[in-house]
Coordinates of N, CA, C and O in Angstrom, one line a residue:
M1 N -27.6 36.9 48.3 CA -27.2 35.6 47.9 C -26.0 35.6 46.9 O -26.1 36.2 45.9
A2 N -24.9 35.1 47.3 CA -23.8 35.0 46.5 C -23.8 33.7 45.7 O -23.3 32.7 46.3
E3 N -24.2 33.7 44.5 CA -24.2 32.4 43.7 C -23.3 32.5 42.6 O -22.9 33.6 42.2
N4 N -22.9 31.4 42.1 CA -22.0 31.3 40.9 C -22.9 31.5 39.7 O -23.7 30.6 39.3
H5 N -22.6 32.5 38.9 CA -23.4 32.8 37.7 C -22.6 32.6 36.5 O -22.6 33.5 35.6
D6 N -22.0 31.5 36.3 CA -21.2 31.3 35.0 C -22.1 30.7 33.9 O -21.7 30.8 32.8
H7 N -23.2 30.1 34.2 CA -24.2 29.6 33.3 C -23.6 28.8 32.2 O -23.8 29.0 31.0
G8 N -22.8 27.8 32.5 CA -22.3 26.9 31.6 C -21.1 27.3 30.7 O -21.0 26.8 29.6
H9 N -20.3 28.2 31.2 CA -19.2 28.7 30.4 C -18.0 27.7 30.6 O -17.0 28.0 31.2
T10 N -18.2 26.5 30.0 CA -17.2 25.5 30.2 C -16.9 24.9 28.8 O -17.8 25.0 27.9
P11 N -15.8 24.2 28.6 CA -15.5 23.6 27.3 C -16.6 22.5 27.0 O -17.0 22.4 25.8
A12 N -17.1 21.8 27.9 CA -18.1 20.8 27.7 C -19.4 21.4 27.2 O -20.0 21.0 26.2
A13 N -19.8 22.5 27.8 CA -21.1 23.2 27.4 C -20.9 23.8 26.0 O -21.8 23.7 25.2
W14 N -19.8 24.5 25.8 CA -19.6 25.1 24.5 C -19.6 24.1 23.4 O -20.1 24.3 22.3
T15 N -18.9 23.0 23.6 CA -18.8 22.0 22.6 C -20.1 21.4 22.2 O -20.5 21.2 21.1
A16 N -20.9 21.1 23.3 CA -22.2 20.5 23.1 C -23.1 21.5 22.3 O -23.8 21.1 21.4
V17 N -23.1 22.7 22.7 CA -23.9 23.7 22.0 C -23.5 23.9 20.6 O -24.4 24.0 19.7
V18 N -22.2 23.9 20.3 CA -21.8 24.1 18.9 C -22.2 22.9 18.0 O -22.7 23.1 16.9
I19 N -22.0 21.7 18.5 CA -22.4 20.5 17.8 C -24.0 20.5 17.5 O -24.4 20.2 16.4
I20 N -24.7 20.8 18.6 CA -26.2 20.9 18.4 C -26.6 22.0 17.4 O -27.5 21.8 16.6
F21 N -26.0 23.1 17.5 CA -26.3 24.2 16.6 C -26.0 23.8 15.1 O -26.8 24.1 14.2
I22 N -24.8 23.1 14.9 CA -24.5 22.6 13.6 C -25.6 21.7 13.1 O -26.0 21.7 11.9
G23 N -26.0 20.8 14.0 CA -27.1 19.8 13.6 C -28.3 20.5 13.2 O -29.0 20.1 12.2
F24 N -28.8 21.6 13.9 CA -30.0 22.3 13.6 C -29.8 23.0 12.2 O -30.7 23.1 11.4
C25 N -28.6 23.6 12.0 CA -28.3 24.3 10.7 C -28.3 23.4 9.5 O -28.9 23.7 8.5
V26 N -27.7 22.2 9.7 CA -27.6 21.3 8.6 C -29.0 20.7 8.3 O -29.5 20.7 7.2
S27 N -29.8 20.4 9.3 CA -31.1 19.8 9.1 C -32.0 20.9 8.5 O -32.9 20.6 7.7
G28 N -31.9 22.1 9.0 CA -32.7 23.2 8.4 C -32.4 23.4 6.9 O -33.3 23.6 6.1
A29 N -31.1 23.4 6.6 CA -30.7 23.6 5.2 C -31.3 22.5 4.3 O -31.8 22.7 3.2
L30 N -31.2 21.3 4.8 CA -31.6 20.1 4.0 C -33.1 20.1 3.9 O -33.7 19.7 2.9
M31 N -33.8 20.6 4.9 CA -35.3 20.7 4.8 C -35.7 21.7 3.7 O -36.6 21.5 2.9
V32 N -35.0 22.8 3.6 CA -35.3 23.8 2.6 C -34.9 23.3 1.2 O -35.5 23.6 0.2
M33 N -33.8 22.5 1.2 CA -33.4 21.9 -0.1 C -34.2 20.7 -0.5 O -33.9 20.1 -1.6
D34 N -35.2 20.4 0.3 CA -36.1 19.3 -0.1 C -35.4 18.0 -0.2 O -35.5 17.3 -1.2
Q35 N -34.6 17.6 0.8 CA -33.9 16.4 0.9 C -34.4 15.6 2.1 O -33.7 15.6 3.1
P36 N -35.5 15.0 2.0 CA -36.1 14.4 3.2 C -35.2 13.3 3.9 O -35.1 13.3 5.1
L37 N -34.6 12.4 3.1 CA -33.8 11.3 3.7 C -32.6 11.9 4.4 O -32.3 11.6 5.6
A38 N -31.9 12.8 3.8 CA -30.7 13.5 4.4 C -31.1 14.3 5.6 O -30.4 14.4 6.6
F39 N -32.3 14.9 5.5 CA -32.8 15.7 6.7 C -32.9 14.8 7.9 O -32.4 15.1 9.0
W40 N -33.6 13.7 7.7 CA -33.8 12.8 8.9 C -32.5 12.2 9.4 O -32.3 12.0 10.6
L41 N -31.6 11.9 8.5 CA -30.3 11.4 8.9 C -29.5 12.5 9.6 O -28.7 12.2 10.6
S42 N -29.6 13.8 9.2 CA -28.9 14.8 9.9 C -29.4 15.1 11.3 O -28.6 15.7 12.1
L43 N -30.6 14.7 11.6 CA -31.1 14.9 13.0 C -30.3 14.1 14.0 O -30.4 14.4 15.2
V44 N -29.5 13.1 13.5 CA -28.7 12.3 14.4 C -27.6 13.2 15.1 O -27.1 12.9 16.2
I45 N -27.2 14.2 14.4 CA -26.1 15.1 14.9 C -26.5 15.8 16.2 O -25.7 15.9 17.1
I46 N -27.8 16.1 16.4 CA -28.3 16.8 17.6 C -28.1 16.0 18.9 O -27.4 16.5 19.8
P47 N -28.5 14.8 19.0 CA -28.2 14.1 20.2 C -26.8 13.7 20.4 O -26.3 13.6 21.6
I48 N -26.0 13.7 19.3 CA -24.6 13.4 19.5 C -23.9 14.6 20.3 O -23.0 14.4 21.1
G49 N -24.4 15.8 20.0 CA -23.9 17.0 20.8 C -24.1 16.8 22.3 O -23.2 17.1 23.1
G50 N -25.3 16.3 22.7 CA -25.6 16.1 24.1 C -24.7 15.0 24.7 O -24.2 15.1 25.8
V51 N -24.4 13.9 23.9 CA -23.6 12.8 24.4 C -22.1 13.3 24.5 O -21.5 13.0 25.6
V52 N -21.7 14.1 23.6 CA -20.3 14.6 23.6 C -20.1 15.5 24.9 O -19.2 15.5 25.6
G53 N -21.1 16.4 25.1 CA -21.1 17.3 26.3 C -21.1 16.5 27.6 O -20.3 16.8 28.5
A54 N -21.9 15.4 27.6 CA -21.9 14.6 28.9 C -20.6 13.9 29.1 O -20.1 13.8 30.2
V55 N -20.0 13.4 28.0 CA -18.7 12.7 28.1 C -17.6 13.7 28.6 O -16.8 13.4 29.5
M56 N -17.6 14.9 28.0 CA -16.6 15.9 28.4 C -16.8 16.3 29.8 O -15.8 16.5 30.5
R57 N -18.1 16.4 30.3 CA -18.3 16.7 31.7 C -17.8 15.6 32.6 O -17.2 15.9 33.6
G58 N -18.0 14.4 32.2 CA -17.5 13.3 32.9 C -16.0 13.2 33.0 O -15.4 12.7 33.9
M59 N -15.3 13.8 32.0 CA -13.9 13.9 31.9 C -13.3 15.1 32.7 O -12.1 15.3 32.8
G60 N -14.2 15.8 33.3 CA -13.8 17.0 34.2 C -13.8 18.3 33.5 O -13.2 19.3 34.0
M61 N -14.3 18.4 32.3 CA -14.3 19.7 31.6 C -15.6 20.4 31.7 O -15.8 21.4 31.0
G62 N -16.5 20.0 32.6 CA -17.7 20.7 32.8 C -17.7 21.5 34.1 O -16.6 21.8 34.7
K63 N -18.8 22.0 34.5 CA -18.9 22.8 35.7 C -18.6 22.0 37.0 O -19.1 20.9 37.1
K64 N -17.8 22.5 37.8 CA -17.4 21.9 39.0 C -18.5 22.0 40.0 O -19.2 23.0 40.1
P65 N -18.8 20.9 40.8 CA -19.9 21.0 41.7 C -19.6 22.0 42.8 O -18.4 22.1 43.3
L66 N -20.6 22.7 43.3 CA -20.4 23.7 44.3 C -20.4 23.0 45.7 O -21.1 22.0 45.9
P67 N -19.6 23.5 46.6 CA -19.6 22.9 48.0 C -21.0 23.1 48.6 O -21.7 24.0 48.3
P68 N -21.4 22.2 49.6 CA -22.7 22.4 50.2 C -22.8 23.7 51.0 O -21.8 24.1 51.6
V69 N -23.9 24.3 51.0 CA -24.1 25.5 51.7 C -24.5 25.2 53.2 O -25.3 24.4 53.5
R70 N -23.8 25.8 54.1 CA -24.0 25.6 55.5 C -24.8 26.8 56.1 O -24.5 28.0 55.8
T71 N -25.8 26.5 56.8 CA -26.6 27.6 57.4 C -26.1 28.0 58.8 O -25.2 27.2 59.4
A72 N -26.5 29.0 59.4 CA -26.0 29.5 60.7 C -26.4 28.6 61.8 O -25.7 28.5 62.8
G73 N -27.4 27.8 61.7 CA -27.8 26.8 62.7 C -27.0 25.6 62.8 O -27.2 24.8 63.7
E74 N -26.2 25.3 61.8 CA -25.5 24.0 61.8 C -24.2 24.1 62.5 O -23.4 25.0 62.6

């Protein structure tokens, strides 16, 4: 089976992952620093990463769809 194994190596995927990672780091640091209000507010960063990734994918910076696979019987 010859499949495409790039596993999301696109600008959209990398940007989303970096933003989500920053959100987890900020919220983790604020939890350790005992800042409950700031901790809960920092959790907003995490879904923003997903939204940014989806918008970038919609702009064409995500993984290109693969052409349909044709079998020998078609």
